[in-house]
Amino acid sequence: MRKKFIAGNWKMNLNRSDAVALAGGLASQLGTSDDVDVAVCPPSVYLDAVREAISGSQVALGAQNMYHEASGAFTGEISAGMLLDVGCKYVILGHSERRHILGETDAAINLKVVAALAAGLLPIVCVGETLEEREGGRTQSVVKGQVEGSLAGLTAAQMQQTVIAYEPVWAIGTGKVATPAQAEEVHADLRSLLETVYNSEVAAAVRIQYGGSVKPGNAAELLGQPNIDGALVGGASLQVDDFMGIIAGAKS
Ligand code: PGA
C-alpha cells in the first residue's frame, strides 16, 4: 500500500516571516499525525528558517532545485549535500517551470536525480505535457520520453525511492485541473512503463503525485484514483487552511 504524499511547492513566493508563519501553522495543525506524508518546499534562502519552524512535527522539508555537482566553482548553485545539511529530505527536480523557463533538459535533470539519490535526498521528478502536446495527441509519448530521459540509469532500489509528479503544464497555476479520469489515465500509463522498465514490485511501490491546480475542493476525487498517490501543490500550498484541506482530502 503506497502512503499518500502531499508536498507544497511554494515557488518564488513569501518572505521570511510569512514562510515561518505558514510552516509553523502547518506544523501545529498537523501535529504528530502521520497517516499521510507531508512536505513543504520553500525558496532555498528560507530552508533553514522553515526547518526550525517545523522541527518536531510530521512536516518534512524539501527544496525546489539543486545542482548535480558536489561542490566547486558553480556560482549561484546549491548541492545535494548542502540541502541535506540544512535538513532537507526531498528535492523537486525538473519542474515544468525549470524545464520551460530555465531551459532544463531531461539530460540535465537526470544528472541531478542521480546526484540527489547518491547523496541520500529523495527526488520528486516532474513530468507533463503542454496544451499543444495534449491537443496533438502526444501526451503519452511526451511523458514517457521525460520519464525515460530524466530517470535514465536508476537501479530498481533508486527508482523505488523516487517520487514522480505528473503535472500537465496547462493545469499549472491556471485553475484548469485535469479531470480525475485524465490524470488517472496518465498515472496508469506511467505505472505500466515502470513495470516494463523495472518490474511489478517497483511499479507497485513508486508514488506518483498529481500536480496542477489541486485545491481542497478537487483533492479528494483526484486522490481517490487508484494510481494517484499524492499531490504536488503550488498556489494552494501558500495558505494553511487550503493545504490542510488537501491533506484532509488525501485521508478521506
Ligand atoms: P499549482 O502549481 O498548484 O499552482 O497549479 C503546481 C505546481 O507547479 O507544482
Short mmCIF file of N, CA, C and O in Angstrom, two decimals, residues 2 4 179-185 187 191 219-230:
data_model
loop_
_atom_site.label_atom_id
_atom_site.label_comp_id
_atom_site.label_asym_id
_atom_site.label_seq_id
_atom_site.Cartn_x
_atom_site.Cartn_y
_atom_site.Cartn_z
N ARG A 2 0.70 2.10 -0.99
CA ARG A 2 1.51 3.31 -1.06
C ARG A 2 0.91 4.38 -0.15
O ARG A 2 -0.27 4.68 -0.23
N LYS A 4 0.08 8.01 0.92
CA LYS A 4 -0.13 9.25 0.17
C LYS A 4 0.90 10.30 0.59
O LYS A 4 1.32 10.35 1.75
N THR A 179 -9.10 16.36 -15.31
CA THR A 179 -10.18 15.60 -14.66
C THR A 179 -9.53 14.39 -13.99
O THR A 179 -8.45 13.94 -14.41
N PRO A 180 -10.18 13.85 -12.97
CA PRO A 180 -9.62 12.65 -12.34
C PRO A 180 -9.34 11.55 -13.38
O PRO A 180 -8.32 10.87 -13.31
N ALA A 181 -10.22 11.43 -14.38
CA ALA A 181 -10.02 10.39 -15.40
C ALA A 181 -8.80 10.69 -16.27
O ALA A 181 -8.02 9.79 -16.60
N GLN A 182 -8.64 11.99 -16.64
CA GLN A 182 -7.45 12.35 -17.46
C GLN A 182 -6.16 12.08 -16.70
O GLN A 182 -5.19 11.56 -17.25
N ALA A 183 -6.14 12.46 -15.42
CA ALA A 183 -4.94 12.25 -14.62
C ALA A 183 -4.69 10.77 -14.42
O ALA A 183 -3.58 10.28 -14.62
N GLU A 184 -5.74 10.04 -14.06
CA GLU A 184 -5.58 8.61 -13.79
C GLU A 184 -5.05 7.86 -15.02
O GLU A 184 -4.23 6.96 -14.90
N GLU A 185 -5.47 8.29 -16.20
CA GLU A 185 -5.02 7.62 -17.41
C GLU A 185 -3.49 7.73 -17.54
O GLU A 185 -2.80 6.75 -17.83
N HIS A 187 -1.36 8.47 -15.09
CA HIS A 187 -0.71 7.78 -13.96
C HIS A 187 -0.64 6.28 -14.20
O HIS A 187 0.38 5.64 -13.91
N ARG A 191 2.67 3.94 -14.52
CA ARG A 191 2.93 2.75 -13.72
C ARG A 191 3.22 1.55 -14.62
O ARG A 191 4.10 0.74 -14.32
N ALA A 219 -9.31 17.85 -4.38
CA ALA A 219 -8.26 16.92 -3.94
C ALA A 219 -8.78 15.50 -3.71
O ALA A 219 -8.19 14.53 -4.18
N ALA A 220 -9.90 15.39 -2.99
CA ALA A 220 -10.36 14.05 -2.60
C ALA A 220 -10.66 13.18 -3.82
O ALA A 220 -10.29 12.01 -3.87
N GLU A 221 -11.27 13.80 -4.84
CA GLU A 221 -11.62 13.00 -6.01
C GLU A 221 -10.38 12.57 -6.80
O GLU A 221 -10.25 11.42 -7.23
N LEU A 222 -9.43 13.51 -6.94
CA LEU A 222 -8.18 13.17 -7.63
C LEU A 222 -7.45 12.07 -6.85
O LEU A 222 -6.98 11.07 -7.41
N LEU A 223 -7.34 12.29 -5.54
CA LEU A 223 -6.55 11.38 -4.71
C LEU A 223 -7.25 10.05 -4.48
O LEU A 223 -6.65 9.10 -3.99
N GLY A 224 -8.51 9.98 -4.88
CA GLY A 224 -9.25 8.73 -4.78
C GLY A 224 -8.99 7.80 -5.96
O GLY A 224 -9.43 6.65 -5.96
N GLN A 225 -8.29 8.29 -6.99
CA GLN A 225 -7.99 7.44 -8.15
C GLN A 225 -6.93 6.40 -7.76
O GLN A 225 -6.01 6.71 -7.00
N PRO A 226 -7.04 5.20 -8.31
CA PRO A 226 -6.16 4.11 -7.85
C PRO A 226 -4.67 4.38 -8.04
O PRO A 226 -3.86 3.91 -7.25
N ASN A 227 -4.31 5.16 -9.07
CA ASN A 227 -2.88 5.36 -9.33
C ASN A 227 -2.38 6.76 -8.95
O ASN A 227 -1.26 7.13 -9.29
N ILE A 228 -3.20 7.54 -8.27
CA ILE A 228 -2.78 8.87 -7.83
C ILE A 228 -2.43 8.79 -6.34
O ILE A 228 -3.29 8.55 -5.50
N ASP A 229 -1.16 8.95 -6.05
CA ASP A 229 -0.65 8.67 -4.70
C ASP A 229 -0.31 9.92 -3.91
O ASP A 229 0.38 9.84 -2.88
N GLY A 230 -0.76 11.07 -4.40
CA GLY A 230 -0.45 12.28 -3.66
C GLY A 230 -0.57 13.47 -4.59
O GLY A 230 -1.04 13.36 -5.72
#
